[in-house]
Amino acid sequence: MFLLSDATTEAIVSALADDWPSVGLFASEAGVFLGGHAMSEEKRLYTISVLSRLWDGQGVERARQGDGKRLLLGRRLSVHLGMQPEVARDLLEDRLVRNQGLLARFLTAWAPQVGPRRYVEEDLTRNPAYIAYQGRLDALLEATAGNVRDDPEARVRGLELPSLPLHPAAKRLYVAFFEYLEAQKTGLGEARAFAAKTPEHAVRLALVLGLFEDPSLTRLGPEHMERGIALAEWYMLEHRRLMEGARVPEPLRRAARLLEWLRERAREGALPIATPDVVRYGPRAVGRTTQAVREALRLLEAHGYVRAHREGRREAWELNPRAL
DNA sequence: GCTTTCCTACAGGCCCGGTT
DNA sequence: AACCGGGCCTGTAGGAAAGC
């Protein structure tokens, strides 16, 4: 496998075409990839289409001066991106990314906050489980790389991978899972696009688990399928949680914007402030009508950020000192 | 009838993104 | 990098409606 950590899409395609038919893009700080050239305004559509085509197994087109276009088949790309929450939010909220269904092709997970950790001294190179894991990975890489290593021609043709049929029992599980998801479709909210690909994710995961367990596997059994389905379903729920969490409801967004403004004013000593003055001077995004502003203020009040008090007939607002 | 509140209109300044 | 236009923010003015 050919490893990249910071890549343009062109570099990925070129590596797949010329260097090695199996490429891994591993980045623990995906900001480099997402904020970089590959996701720039003019390249983003291209990147999304390349990644999608690779996932779909359609092959990618490589255009080069001189020899025209060449369709690359038998190529595999493995992508693992880790990112900071702010970067992830931007990605999840990106309209293009959402609409192109790119995220539905990724398995996403948001790691929970870790509590205090204990330091554990351990020499991984002596850990039997780790040694076995490493050995199995090496063997698998060797098995797939073997036919292309010494043969430049084979590299051009791409990987020639065996196809594994599903055991009838595994197939039944697949069909049942497929129909179960179809029946649920309307209730899946933001996970609908992902749900359409979830059965396929399940098979892929089952294959990875099955082949890892037994590299000589000739067909996929129900025990693998069950595990693939369990994982795929977990990823579907995680996907939904993330997609829905990324969408902040409009009233909350407005209230947050107003709070920011109030904090600024408070620092200038310009609080308390009467409701009509918030309407006049406040950020327009909150709304220029008294009704909208009052709604936002009430929301902030309900969450303890602001407090109303009467100055005669006037209703004036001040910030909770702890919200400053 | 006066004051306060609510709403609209408008102008100038500033920032941001797109273009050249 | 410089320029430009649009949108947002801020401040001002004034009129209508509501409250005292």
PDB file of C-alpha atoms (C1' of nucleotides) in Angstrom, chain A residues 249-267 270-271 273-302 305-307 316-320 323-324, chain C residues 8-10:
ATOM      1  CA  PRO A 249     -31.912  25.263  15.148  1.00  0.00           C
ATOM      2  CA  GLU A 250     -32.461  28.798  13.866  1.00  0.00           C
ATOM      3  CA  PRO A 251     -33.855  30.324  17.096  1.00  0.00           C
ATOM      4  CA  LEU A 252     -30.849  29.053  19.031  1.00  0.00           C
ATOM      5  CA  ARG A 253     -28.488  30.408  16.419  1.00  0.00           C
ATOM      6  CA  ARG A 254     -30.119  33.827  16.681  1.00  0.00           C
ATOM      7  CA  ALA A 255     -30.035  33.783  20.455  1.00  0.00           C
ATOM      8  CA  ALA A 256     -26.349  32.877  20.387  1.00  0.00           C
ATOM      9  CA  ARG A 257     -25.660  35.746  18.022  1.00  0.00           C
ATOM     10  CA  LEU A 258     -27.513  38.131  20.320  1.00  0.00           C
ATOM     11  CA  LEU A 259     -25.666  36.863  23.362  1.00  0.00           C
ATOM     12  CA  GLU A 260     -22.368  37.574  21.657  1.00  0.00           C
ATOM     13  CA  TRP A 261     -23.495  41.140  20.990  1.00  0.00           C
ATOM     14  CA  LEU A 262     -24.759  41.630  24.523  1.00  0.00           C
ATOM     15  CA  ARG A 263     -21.431  40.458  25.903  1.00  0.00           C
ATOM     16  CA  GLU A 264     -19.638  43.016  23.794  1.00  0.00           C
ATOM     17  CA  ARG A 265     -21.922  45.775  25.036  1.00  0.00           C
ATOM     18  CA  ALA A 266     -21.553  44.619  28.613  1.00  0.00           C
ATOM     19  CA  ARG A 267     -17.786  44.952  28.326  1.00  0.00           C
ATOM     20  CA  ALA A 270     -23.575  49.664  27.921  1.00  0.00           C
ATOM     21  CA  LEU A 271     -25.955  47.385  29.812  1.00  0.00           C
ATOM     22  CA  ILE A 273     -30.470  47.861  27.606  1.00  0.00           C
ATOM     23  CA  ALA A 274     -34.161  48.316  26.810  1.00  0.00           C
ATOM     24  CA  THR A 275     -35.873  45.952  24.416  1.00  0.00           C
ATOM     25  CA  PRO A 276     -36.522  48.542  21.687  1.00  0.00           C
ATOM     26  CA  ASP A 277     -32.877  49.514  21.775  1.00  0.00           C
ATOM     27  CA  VAL A 278     -31.888  45.914  21.213  1.00  0.00           C
ATOM     28  CA  VAL A 279     -34.206  45.970  18.218  1.00  0.00           C
ATOM     29  CA  ARG A 280     -32.633  49.146  16.885  1.00  0.00           C
ATOM     30  CA  TYR A 281     -28.978  48.606  17.659  1.00  0.00           C
ATOM     31  CA  GLY A 282     -28.811  44.868  17.940  1.00  0.00           C
ATOM     32  CA  PRO A 283     -27.437  42.607  15.233  1.00  0.00           C
ATOM     33  CA  ARG A 284     -29.756  42.413  12.275  1.00  0.00           C
ATOM     34  CA  ALA A 285     -29.338  38.666  12.053  1.00  0.00           C
ATOM     35  CA  VAL A 286     -31.438  38.433  15.199  1.00  0.00           C
ATOM     36  CA  GLY A 287     -34.248  40.203  13.402  1.00  0.00           C
ATOM     37  CA  ARG A 288     -35.416  43.772  13.353  1.00  0.00           C
ATOM     38  CA  THR A 289     -38.834  43.083  14.748  1.00  0.00           C
ATOM     39  CA  THR A 290     -39.600  43.341  18.430  1.00  0.00           C
ATOM     40  CA  GLN A 291     -41.181  39.928  18.334  1.00  0.00           C
ATOM     41  CA  ALA A 292     -38.051  38.202  17.040  1.00  0.00           C
ATOM     42  CA  VAL A 293     -35.787  40.035  19.460  1.00  0.00           C
ATOM     43  CA  ARG A 294     -38.038  39.339  22.400  1.00  0.00           C
ATOM     44  CA  GLU A 295     -38.116  35.659  21.463  1.00  0.00           C
ATOM     45  CA  ALA A 296     -34.322  35.536  21.424  1.00  0.00           C
ATOM     46  CA  LEU A 297     -34.108  37.388  24.732  1.00  0.00           C
ATOM     47  CA  ARG A 298     -36.630  35.069  26.364  1.00  0.00           C
ATOM     48  CA  LEU A 299     -34.600  32.110  25.155  1.00  0.00           C
ATOM     49  CA  LEU A 300     -31.463  33.584  26.705  1.00  0.00           C
ATOM     50  CA  GLU A 301     -33.416  34.323  29.864  1.00  0.00           C
ATOM     51  CA  ALA A 302     -34.659  30.736  30.032  1.00  0.00           C
ATOM     52  CA  TYR A 305     -27.819  34.217  30.366  1.00  0.00           C
ATOM     53  CA  VAL A 306     -29.828  37.402  30.802  1.00  0.00           C
ATOM     54  CA  ARG A 307     -32.263  38.837  33.289  1.00  0.00           C
ATOM     55  CA  ALA A 316     -34.461  46.427  30.403  1.00  0.00           C
ATOM     56  CA  TRP A 317     -32.036  43.546  30.110  1.00  0.00           C
ATOM     57  CA  GLU A 318     -28.800  42.804  31.821  1.00  0.00           C
ATOM     58  CA  LEU A 319     -26.309  40.018  31.435  1.00  0.00           C
ATOM     59  CA  ASN A 320     -25.781  37.383  34.039  1.00  0.00           C
ATOM     60  CA  ALA A 323     -22.262  34.697  31.302  1.00  0.00           C
ATOM     61  CA  LEU A 324     -19.738  37.434  30.635  1.00  0.00           C
TER      62      LEU A 324
ATOM     63  C1'  DC C   8     -24.407  43.642   7.463  1.00  0.00           C
ATOM     64  C1'  DC C   9     -24.021  46.850  11.299  1.00  0.00           C
ATOM     65  C1'  DT C  10     -24.754  51.206  13.369  1.00  0.00           C
TER      66       DT C  10
END
